[in-house]
CSV table of C-alpha atoms and ligand atoms in Angstrom, one decimal:
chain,number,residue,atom,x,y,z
A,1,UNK,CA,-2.5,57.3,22.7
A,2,UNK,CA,0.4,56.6,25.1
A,3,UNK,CA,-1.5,53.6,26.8
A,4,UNK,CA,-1.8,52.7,22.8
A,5,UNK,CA,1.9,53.2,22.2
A,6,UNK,CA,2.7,51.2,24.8
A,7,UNK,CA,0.8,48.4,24.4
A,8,UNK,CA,2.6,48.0,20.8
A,9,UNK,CA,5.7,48.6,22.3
A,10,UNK,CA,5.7,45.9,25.0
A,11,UNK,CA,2.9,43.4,23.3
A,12,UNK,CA,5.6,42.8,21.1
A,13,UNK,CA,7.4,41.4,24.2
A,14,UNK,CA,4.8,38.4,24.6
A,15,UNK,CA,6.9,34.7,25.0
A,16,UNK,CA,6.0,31.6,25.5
A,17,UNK,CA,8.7,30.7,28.8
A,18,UNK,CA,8.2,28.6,31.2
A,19,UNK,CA,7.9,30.0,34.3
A,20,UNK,CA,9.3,27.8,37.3
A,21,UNK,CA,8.3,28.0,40.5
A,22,UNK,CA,11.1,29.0,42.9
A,23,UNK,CA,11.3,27.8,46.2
A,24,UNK,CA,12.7,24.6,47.1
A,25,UNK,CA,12.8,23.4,43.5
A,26,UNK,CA,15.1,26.5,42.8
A,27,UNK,CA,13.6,27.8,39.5
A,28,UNK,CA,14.7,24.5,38.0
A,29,UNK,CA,12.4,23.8,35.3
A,30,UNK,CA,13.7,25.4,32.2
A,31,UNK,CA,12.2,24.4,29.0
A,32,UNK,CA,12.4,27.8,27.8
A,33,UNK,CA,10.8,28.7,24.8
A,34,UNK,CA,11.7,32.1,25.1
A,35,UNK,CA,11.4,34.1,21.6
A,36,UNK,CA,15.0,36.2,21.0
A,37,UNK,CA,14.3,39.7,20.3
A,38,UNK,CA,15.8,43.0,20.1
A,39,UNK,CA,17.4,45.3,22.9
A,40,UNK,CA,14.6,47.1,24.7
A,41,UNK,CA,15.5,50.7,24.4
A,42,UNK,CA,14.0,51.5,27.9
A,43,UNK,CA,17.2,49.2,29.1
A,44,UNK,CA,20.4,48.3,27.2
A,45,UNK,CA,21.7,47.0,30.1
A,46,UNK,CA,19.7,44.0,30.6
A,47,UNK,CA,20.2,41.1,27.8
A,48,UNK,CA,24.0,41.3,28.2
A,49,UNK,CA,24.2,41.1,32.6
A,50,UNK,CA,21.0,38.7,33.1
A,51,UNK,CA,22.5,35.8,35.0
A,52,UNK,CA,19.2,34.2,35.9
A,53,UNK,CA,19.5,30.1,36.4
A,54,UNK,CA,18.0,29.4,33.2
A,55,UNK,CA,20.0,32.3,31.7
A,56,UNK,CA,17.3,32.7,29.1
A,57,UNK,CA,14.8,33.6,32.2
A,58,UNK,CA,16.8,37.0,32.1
A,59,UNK,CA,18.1,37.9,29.1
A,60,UNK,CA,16.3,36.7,26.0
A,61,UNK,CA,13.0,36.8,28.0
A,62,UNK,CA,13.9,40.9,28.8
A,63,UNK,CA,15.3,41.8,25.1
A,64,UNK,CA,12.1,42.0,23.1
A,65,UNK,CA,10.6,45.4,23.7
A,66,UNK,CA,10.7,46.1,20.1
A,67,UNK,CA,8.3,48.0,17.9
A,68,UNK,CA,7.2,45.3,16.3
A,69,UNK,CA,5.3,42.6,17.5
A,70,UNK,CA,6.6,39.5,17.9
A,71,UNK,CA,4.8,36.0,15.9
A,72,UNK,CA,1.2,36.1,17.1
A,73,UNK,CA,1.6,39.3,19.5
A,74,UNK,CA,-0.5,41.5,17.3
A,75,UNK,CA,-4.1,40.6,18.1
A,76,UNK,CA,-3.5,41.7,21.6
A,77,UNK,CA,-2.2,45.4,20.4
A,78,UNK,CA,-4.1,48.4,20.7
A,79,UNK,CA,-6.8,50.0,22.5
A,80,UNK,CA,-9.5,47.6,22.8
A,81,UNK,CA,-9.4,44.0,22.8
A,82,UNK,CA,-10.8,41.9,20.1
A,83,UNK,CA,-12.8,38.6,19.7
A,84,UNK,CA,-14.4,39.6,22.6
A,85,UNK,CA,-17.6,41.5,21.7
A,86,UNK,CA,-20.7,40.0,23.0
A,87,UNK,CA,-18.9,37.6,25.5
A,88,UNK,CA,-19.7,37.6,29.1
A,89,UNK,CA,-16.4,37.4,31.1
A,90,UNK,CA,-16.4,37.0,34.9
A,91,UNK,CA,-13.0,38.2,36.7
A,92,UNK,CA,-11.9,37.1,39.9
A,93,UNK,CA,-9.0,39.3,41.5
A,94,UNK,CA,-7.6,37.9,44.9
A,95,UNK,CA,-7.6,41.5,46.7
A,96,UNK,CA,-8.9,44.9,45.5
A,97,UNK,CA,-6.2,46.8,48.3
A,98,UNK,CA,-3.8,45.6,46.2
A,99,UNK,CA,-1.8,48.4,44.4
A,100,UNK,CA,-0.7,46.7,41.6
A,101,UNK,CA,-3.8,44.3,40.6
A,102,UNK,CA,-5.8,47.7,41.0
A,103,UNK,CA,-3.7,49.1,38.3
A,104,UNK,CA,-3.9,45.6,36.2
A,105,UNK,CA,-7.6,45.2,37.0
A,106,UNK,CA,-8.4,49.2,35.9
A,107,UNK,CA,-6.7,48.2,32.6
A,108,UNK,CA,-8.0,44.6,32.1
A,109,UNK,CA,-11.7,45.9,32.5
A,110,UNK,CA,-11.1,49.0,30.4
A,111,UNK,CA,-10.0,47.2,27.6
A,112,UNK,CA,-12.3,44.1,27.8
A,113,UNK,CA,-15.1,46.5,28.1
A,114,UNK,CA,-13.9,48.7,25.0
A,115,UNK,CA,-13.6,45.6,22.9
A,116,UNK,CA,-17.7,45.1,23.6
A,117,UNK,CA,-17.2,42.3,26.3
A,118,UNK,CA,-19.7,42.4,29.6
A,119,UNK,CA,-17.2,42.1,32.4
A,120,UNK,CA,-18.1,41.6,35.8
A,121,UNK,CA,-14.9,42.0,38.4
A,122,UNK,CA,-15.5,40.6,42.3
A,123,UNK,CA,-12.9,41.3,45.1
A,124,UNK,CA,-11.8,37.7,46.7
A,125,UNK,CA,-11.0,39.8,49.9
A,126,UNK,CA,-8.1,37.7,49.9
A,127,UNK,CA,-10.3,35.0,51.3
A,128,UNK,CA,-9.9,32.2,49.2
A,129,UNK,CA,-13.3,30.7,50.3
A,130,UNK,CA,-14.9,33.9,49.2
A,131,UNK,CA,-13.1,33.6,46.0
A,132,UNK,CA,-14.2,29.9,45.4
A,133,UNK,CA,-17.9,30.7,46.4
A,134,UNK,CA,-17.6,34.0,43.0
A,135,UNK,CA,-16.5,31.2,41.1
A,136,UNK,CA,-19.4,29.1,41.5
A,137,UNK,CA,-21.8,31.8,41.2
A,138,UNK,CA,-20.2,33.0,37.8
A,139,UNK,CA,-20.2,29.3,36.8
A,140,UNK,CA,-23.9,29.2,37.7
A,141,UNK,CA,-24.9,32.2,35.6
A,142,UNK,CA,-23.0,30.7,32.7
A,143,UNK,CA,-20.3,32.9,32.0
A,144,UNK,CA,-18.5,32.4,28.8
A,145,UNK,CA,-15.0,32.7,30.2
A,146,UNK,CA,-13.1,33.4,33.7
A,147,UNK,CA,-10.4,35.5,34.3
A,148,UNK,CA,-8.9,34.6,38.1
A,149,UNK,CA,-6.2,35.6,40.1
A,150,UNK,CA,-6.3,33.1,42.6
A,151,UNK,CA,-5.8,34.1,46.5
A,152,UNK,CA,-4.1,30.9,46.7
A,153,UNK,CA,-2.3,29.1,43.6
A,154,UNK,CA,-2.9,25.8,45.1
A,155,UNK,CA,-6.6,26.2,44.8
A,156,UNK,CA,-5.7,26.0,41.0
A,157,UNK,CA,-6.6,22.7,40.8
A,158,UNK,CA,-10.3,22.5,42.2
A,159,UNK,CA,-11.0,25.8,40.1
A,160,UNK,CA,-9.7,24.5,37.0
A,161,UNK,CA,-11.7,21.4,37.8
A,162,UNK,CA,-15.1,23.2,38.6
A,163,UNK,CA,-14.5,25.1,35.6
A,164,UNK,CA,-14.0,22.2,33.2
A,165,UNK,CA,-17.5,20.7,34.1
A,166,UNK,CA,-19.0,23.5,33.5
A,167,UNK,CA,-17.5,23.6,30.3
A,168,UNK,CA,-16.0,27.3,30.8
A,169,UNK,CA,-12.4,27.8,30.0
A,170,UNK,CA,-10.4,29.8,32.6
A,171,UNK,CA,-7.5,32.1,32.3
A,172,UNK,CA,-5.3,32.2,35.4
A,173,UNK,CA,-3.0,35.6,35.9
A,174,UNK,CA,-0.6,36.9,38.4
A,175,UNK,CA,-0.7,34.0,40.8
A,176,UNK,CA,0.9,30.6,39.2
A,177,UNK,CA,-0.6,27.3,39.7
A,178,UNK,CA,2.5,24.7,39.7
A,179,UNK,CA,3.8,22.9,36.6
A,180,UNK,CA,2.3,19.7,37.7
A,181,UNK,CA,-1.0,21.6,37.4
A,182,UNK,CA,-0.3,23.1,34.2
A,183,UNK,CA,0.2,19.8,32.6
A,184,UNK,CA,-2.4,18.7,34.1
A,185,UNK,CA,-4.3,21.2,31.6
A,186,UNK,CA,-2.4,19.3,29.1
A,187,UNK,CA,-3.2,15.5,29.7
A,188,UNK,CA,-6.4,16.5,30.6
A,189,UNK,CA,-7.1,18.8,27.9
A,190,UNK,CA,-8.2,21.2,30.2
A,191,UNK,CA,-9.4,24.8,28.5
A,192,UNK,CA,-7.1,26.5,31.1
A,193,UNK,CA,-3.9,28.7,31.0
A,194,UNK,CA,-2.0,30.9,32.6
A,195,UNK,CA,-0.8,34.7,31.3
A,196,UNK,CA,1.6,36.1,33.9
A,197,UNK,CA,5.8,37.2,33.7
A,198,UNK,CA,8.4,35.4,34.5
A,199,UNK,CA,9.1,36.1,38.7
A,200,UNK,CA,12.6,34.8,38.4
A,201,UNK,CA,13.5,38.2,35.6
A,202,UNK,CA,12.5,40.5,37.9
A,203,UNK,CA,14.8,39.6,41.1
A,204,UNK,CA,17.5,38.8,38.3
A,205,UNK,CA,16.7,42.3,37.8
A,206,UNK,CA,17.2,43.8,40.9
A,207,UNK,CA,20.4,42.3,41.7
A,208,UNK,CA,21.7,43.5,38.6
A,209,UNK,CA,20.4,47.3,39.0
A,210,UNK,CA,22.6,47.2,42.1
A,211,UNK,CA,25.4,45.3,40.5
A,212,UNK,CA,25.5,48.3,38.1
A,213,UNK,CA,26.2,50.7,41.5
A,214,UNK,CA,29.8,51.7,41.6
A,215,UNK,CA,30.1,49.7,44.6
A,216,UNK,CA,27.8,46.8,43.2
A,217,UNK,CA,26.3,47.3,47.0
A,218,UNK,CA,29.3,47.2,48.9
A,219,UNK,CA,28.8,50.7,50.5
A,220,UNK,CA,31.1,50.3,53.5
A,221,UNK,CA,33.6,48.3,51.4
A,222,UNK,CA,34.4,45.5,53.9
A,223,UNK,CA,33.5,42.9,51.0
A,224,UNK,CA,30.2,42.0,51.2
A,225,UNK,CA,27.2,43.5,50.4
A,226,UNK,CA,24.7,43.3,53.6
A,227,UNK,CA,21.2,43.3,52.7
A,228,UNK,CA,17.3,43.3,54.3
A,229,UNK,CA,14.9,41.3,52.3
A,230,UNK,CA,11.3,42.2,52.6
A,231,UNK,CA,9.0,39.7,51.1
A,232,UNK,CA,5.5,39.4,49.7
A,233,UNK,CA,3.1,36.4,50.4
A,234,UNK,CA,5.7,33.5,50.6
A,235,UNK,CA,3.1,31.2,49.5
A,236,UNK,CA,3.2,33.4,46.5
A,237,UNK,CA,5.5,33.0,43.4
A,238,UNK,CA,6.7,36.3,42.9
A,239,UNK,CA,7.6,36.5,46.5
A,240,UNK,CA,9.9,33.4,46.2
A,241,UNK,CA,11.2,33.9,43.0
A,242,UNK,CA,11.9,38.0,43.5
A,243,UNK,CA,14.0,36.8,46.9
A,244,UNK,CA,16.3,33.7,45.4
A,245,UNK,CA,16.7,35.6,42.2
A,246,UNK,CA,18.0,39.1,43.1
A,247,UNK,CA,20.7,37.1,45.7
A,248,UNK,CA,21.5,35.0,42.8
A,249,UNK,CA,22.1,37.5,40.6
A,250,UNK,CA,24.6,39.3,42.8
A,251,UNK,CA,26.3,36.2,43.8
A,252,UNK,CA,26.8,34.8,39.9
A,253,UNK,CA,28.1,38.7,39.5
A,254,UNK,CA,30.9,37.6,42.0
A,255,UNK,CA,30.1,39.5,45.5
A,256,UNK,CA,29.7,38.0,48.4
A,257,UNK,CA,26.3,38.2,50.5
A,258,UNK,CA,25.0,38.7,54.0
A,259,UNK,CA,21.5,38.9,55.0
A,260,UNK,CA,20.8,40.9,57.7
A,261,UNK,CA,16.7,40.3,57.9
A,262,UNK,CA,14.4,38.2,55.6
A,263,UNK,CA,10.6,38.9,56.7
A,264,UNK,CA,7.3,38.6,55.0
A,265,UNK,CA,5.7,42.0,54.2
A,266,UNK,CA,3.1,40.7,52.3
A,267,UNK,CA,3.1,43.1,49.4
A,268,UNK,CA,1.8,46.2,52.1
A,269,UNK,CA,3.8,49.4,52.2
A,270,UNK,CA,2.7,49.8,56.2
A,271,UNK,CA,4.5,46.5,56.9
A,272,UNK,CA,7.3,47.1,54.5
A,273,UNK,CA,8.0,50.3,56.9
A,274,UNK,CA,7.3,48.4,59.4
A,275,UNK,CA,10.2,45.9,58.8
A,276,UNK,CA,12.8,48.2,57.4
A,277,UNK,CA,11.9,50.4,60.2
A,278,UNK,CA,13.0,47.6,62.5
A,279,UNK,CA,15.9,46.7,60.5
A,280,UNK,CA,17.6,49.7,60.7
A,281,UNK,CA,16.9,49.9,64.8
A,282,UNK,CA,18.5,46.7,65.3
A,283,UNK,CA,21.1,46.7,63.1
A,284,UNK,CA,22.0,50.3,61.8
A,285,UNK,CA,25.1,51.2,59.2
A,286,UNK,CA,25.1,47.4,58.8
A,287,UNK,CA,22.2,47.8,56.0
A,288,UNK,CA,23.6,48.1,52.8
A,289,UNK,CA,20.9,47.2,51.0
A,290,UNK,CA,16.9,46.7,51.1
A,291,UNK,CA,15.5,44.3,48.6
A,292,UNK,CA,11.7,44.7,48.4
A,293,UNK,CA,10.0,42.2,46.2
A,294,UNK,CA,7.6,45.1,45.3
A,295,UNK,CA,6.9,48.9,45.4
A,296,UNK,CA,4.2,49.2,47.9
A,297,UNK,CA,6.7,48.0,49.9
A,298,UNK,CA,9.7,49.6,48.9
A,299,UNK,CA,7.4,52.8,49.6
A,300,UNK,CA,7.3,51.7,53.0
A,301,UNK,CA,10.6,50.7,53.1
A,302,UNK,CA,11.4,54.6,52.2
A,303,UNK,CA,9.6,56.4,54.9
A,304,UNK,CA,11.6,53.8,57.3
A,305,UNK,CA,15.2,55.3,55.9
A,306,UNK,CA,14.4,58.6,55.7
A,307,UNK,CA,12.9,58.5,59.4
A,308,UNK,CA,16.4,56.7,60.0
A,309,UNK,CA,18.2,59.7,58.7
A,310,UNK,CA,19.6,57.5,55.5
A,311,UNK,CA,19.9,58.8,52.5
A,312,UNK,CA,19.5,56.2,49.0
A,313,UNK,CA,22.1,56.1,47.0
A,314,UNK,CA,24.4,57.3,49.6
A,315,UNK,CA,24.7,55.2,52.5
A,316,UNK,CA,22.1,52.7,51.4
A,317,UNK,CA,20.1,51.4,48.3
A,318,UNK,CA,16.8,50.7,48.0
A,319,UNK,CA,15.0,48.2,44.8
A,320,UNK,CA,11.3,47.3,44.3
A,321,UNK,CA,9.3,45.6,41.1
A,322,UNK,CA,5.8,46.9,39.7
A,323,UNK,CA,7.2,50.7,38.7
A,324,UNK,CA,4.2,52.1,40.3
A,325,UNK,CA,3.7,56.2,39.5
A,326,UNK,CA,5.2,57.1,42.7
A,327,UNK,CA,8.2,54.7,42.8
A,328,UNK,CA,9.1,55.9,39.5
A,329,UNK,CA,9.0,59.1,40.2
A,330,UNK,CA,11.0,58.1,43.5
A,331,UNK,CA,13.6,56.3,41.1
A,332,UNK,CA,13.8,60.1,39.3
A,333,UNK,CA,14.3,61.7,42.1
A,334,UNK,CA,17.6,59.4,43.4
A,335,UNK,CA,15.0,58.3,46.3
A,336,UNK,CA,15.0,54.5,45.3
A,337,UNK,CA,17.8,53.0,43.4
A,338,UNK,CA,15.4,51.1,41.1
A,339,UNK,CA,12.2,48.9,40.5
A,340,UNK,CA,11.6,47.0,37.3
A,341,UNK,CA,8.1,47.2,35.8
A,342,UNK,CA,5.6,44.9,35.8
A,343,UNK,CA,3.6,45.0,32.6
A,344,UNK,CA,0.0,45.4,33.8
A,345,UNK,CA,-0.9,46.4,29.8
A,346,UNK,CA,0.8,43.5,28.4
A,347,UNK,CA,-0.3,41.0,30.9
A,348,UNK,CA,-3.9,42.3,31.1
A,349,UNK,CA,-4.2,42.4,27.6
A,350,UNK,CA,-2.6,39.3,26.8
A,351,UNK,CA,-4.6,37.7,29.2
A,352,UNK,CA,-8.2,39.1,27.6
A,353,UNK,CA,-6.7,37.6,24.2
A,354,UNK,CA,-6.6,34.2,25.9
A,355,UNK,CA,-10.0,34.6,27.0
A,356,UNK,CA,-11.0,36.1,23.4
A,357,UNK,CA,-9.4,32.8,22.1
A,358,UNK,CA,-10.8,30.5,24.1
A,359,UNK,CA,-14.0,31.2,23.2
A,360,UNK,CA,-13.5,31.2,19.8
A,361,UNK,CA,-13.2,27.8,20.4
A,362,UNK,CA,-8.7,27.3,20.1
A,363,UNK,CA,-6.5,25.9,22.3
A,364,UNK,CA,-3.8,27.6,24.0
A,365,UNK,CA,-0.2,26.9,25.5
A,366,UNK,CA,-0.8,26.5,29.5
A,367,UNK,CA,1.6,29.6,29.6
A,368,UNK,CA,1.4,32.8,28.0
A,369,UNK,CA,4.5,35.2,29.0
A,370,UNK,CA,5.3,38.6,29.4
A,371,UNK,CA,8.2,40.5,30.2
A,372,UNK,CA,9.2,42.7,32.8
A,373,UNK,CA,11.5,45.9,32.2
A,374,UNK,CA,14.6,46.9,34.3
A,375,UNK,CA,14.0,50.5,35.4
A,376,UNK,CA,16.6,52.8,36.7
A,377,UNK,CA,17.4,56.9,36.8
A,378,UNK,CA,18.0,56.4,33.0
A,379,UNK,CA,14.9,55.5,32.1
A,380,UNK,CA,12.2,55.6,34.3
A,381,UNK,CA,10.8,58.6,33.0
A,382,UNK,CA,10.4,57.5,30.0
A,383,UNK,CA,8.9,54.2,31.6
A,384,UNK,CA,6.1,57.0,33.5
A,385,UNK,CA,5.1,58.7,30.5
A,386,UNK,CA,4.4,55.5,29.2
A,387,UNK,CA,2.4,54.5,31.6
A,388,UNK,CA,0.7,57.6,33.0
B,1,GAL,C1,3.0,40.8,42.1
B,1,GAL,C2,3.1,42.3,42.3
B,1,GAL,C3,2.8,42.6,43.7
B,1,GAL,C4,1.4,42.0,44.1
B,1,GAL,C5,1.3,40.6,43.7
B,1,GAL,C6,-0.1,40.0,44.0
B,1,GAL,O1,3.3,40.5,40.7
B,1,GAL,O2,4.5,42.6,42.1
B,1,GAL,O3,2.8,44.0,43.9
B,1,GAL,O4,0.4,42.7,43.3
B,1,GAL,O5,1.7,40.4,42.4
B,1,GAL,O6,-0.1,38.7,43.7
């Protein structure tokens, strides 16, 4: 029932944004499509501090967590997905240890499977050779769709391709293949998209979770706020948006920034203690602020301060994305200062509607969005029950 409730709730916040890659290119692509929407009532903060690039990336993209699905939302609501009974769907995830894509793979299955679809799942190993050589094998049993989160976006392009002569549409997730790619899909008219949120809203988020601290992160008041950054694959979207967007956000909100440490943690909790572990031997007091582009990490990253003797929300904060169980709970109990949920119902379920359509024979936008939710003390519990 509450998995039910919140797919309404958050279906609802399905868009159609473009989502830019970050890195050198800075998030520039904005043709943002973005559908306006209501205040989410998990965060009233959000749609009036966003201060993404494409300003849209943050606010209008966060605002729609409404009751009511948005235009064309609907058909991915509910329990079980639909248009897909009878279908055989082969999914491809890039790593089964991966906290997150265990939760979105649990809940992609489970509602493929309740909607009557056969679903077979296969663990790349985060080999993307492995990954290729599922591919073929589901394209030589004939599957009707595939549902792949690539090990490495820039294999997009000779997936897609194997895909099309086979004549099996594909639905990328959580890993982005490039714009050039996507339009690609276009020109081509390739049966391929790609369902995933918009990386660039969640470090908007962060930085403004700690621009809402009474000292917006300047703990030792000296006028800057001096921060670790732990990253997660930096080949990987997410990774590169999270890190330029939660510095961007505190910079448009007018403080100035120091980072202390930038390292790749590569979405693992032991390295993120690792690193922060590290960070706080070499350079102490001087940590204001740990920026972890996801929980697993920010996990990590918590065992490392409170084996430092520092205390979140006190002498240091602490952010994540994904709203894992135990990072909410941490965000109840004042141990992290916030993480902003990834919607592994919306995505997965907007991702099995994709599939569901493509086989009904439509065509489909090369992106489908989804948003993510800011989550602090005020609301995670709320954002738990809805997702226990
Ligand atoms: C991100 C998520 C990470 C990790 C990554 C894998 O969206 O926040 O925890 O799962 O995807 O690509």
């Amino acid at each position: 029932m509450k998995k039910r409730l919140l797919s309404v709730l958050l279906s609802a916040t399905m868009i159609a944004a473009v989502l830019a890659g970050c890195g050198s290119t800075g998030g520039s692509s904005s043709q943002d499509t973005t559908t306006p929407a209501e205040e989410t009532p998990a965060d009233d903060e959000a749609a009036d501090t966003a201060t993404g690039d494409d300003a849209n990336a943050g606010t209008d993209a966060n605002a729609g967590t409404e009751t009511t699905p948005a235009d064309g939302a609907g058909a991915a609501t509910g329990d079980a997905a639909t248009g897909v009974e009878g279908l055989d769907i082969g999914v491809c995830i890039y790593n089964f240890a991966d906290n997150f894509m265990t939760l979105y793979r649990t809940e992609l299955e489970r509602y493929l499977t309740a909607g009557g679809a056969s679903v077979t799942i296969t663990d790349g190993k985060n080999d993307q050779a492995e990954q290729t050589n599922q591919i073929q094998n589901f394209i030589t049993e004939g599957v009707d769709v595939l549902i792949v989160n690539l090990v490495q976006s820039s294999a997009a392009e000779q997936i897609t391709d194997q895909c099309a002569a086979a004549n099996i549409p594909v639905v990328f997730i959580n890993r982005e293949p490039d714009d050039a790619e996507k339009e690609r899909w276009t020109t081509e008219g390739i049966k391929a998209t790609y369902v995933g949120a918009d990386a660039r809203q969640s470090g908007t988020f962060q930085g403004e979770i700690l621009l809402s601290t009474a000292n917006k992160g300047d703990i030792n008041g000296d006028g800057k706020v001096s921060y670790v950054m732990v990253q997660g694959d930096p080949e990987n979207v997410d990774a590169q948006c999270r890190t330029e967007f939660s510095i961007k956000a505190l910079t448009d909100g007018g403080m100035t920034v120091e980072e202390v440490d930038k390292q790749r943690g590569d979405w693992d909790q032991a390295r993120g203690q690792e690193i922060v572990a590290n960070a706080l031997t070499n350079h102490g007091e001087a940590v204001e602020v740990v920026f972890c582009n996801n929980d697993a990490m920010a996990l990590g990253a918590l065992q490392a301060i409170e084996a430092a003797g520092r205390v979140v929300g006190e002498d240091i904060y602490l952010l994540g994305v994904d709203a894992l169980t135990e990072a909410l709970q941490n965000v109840i109990d004042g141990k992290m200062t916030g993480t902003v949920f990834n919607d592994h119902f919306g995505q997965s379920h907007a991702a099995a509607q994709a599939a569901a359509d493509f086989a009904a024979g439509k065509d489909l936008e090369t992106l489908i969005g989804v948003d993510y939710i800011k989550v602090t003390q005020e609301n995670a519990q709320e954002i738990l029950d809805l997702v226990q």
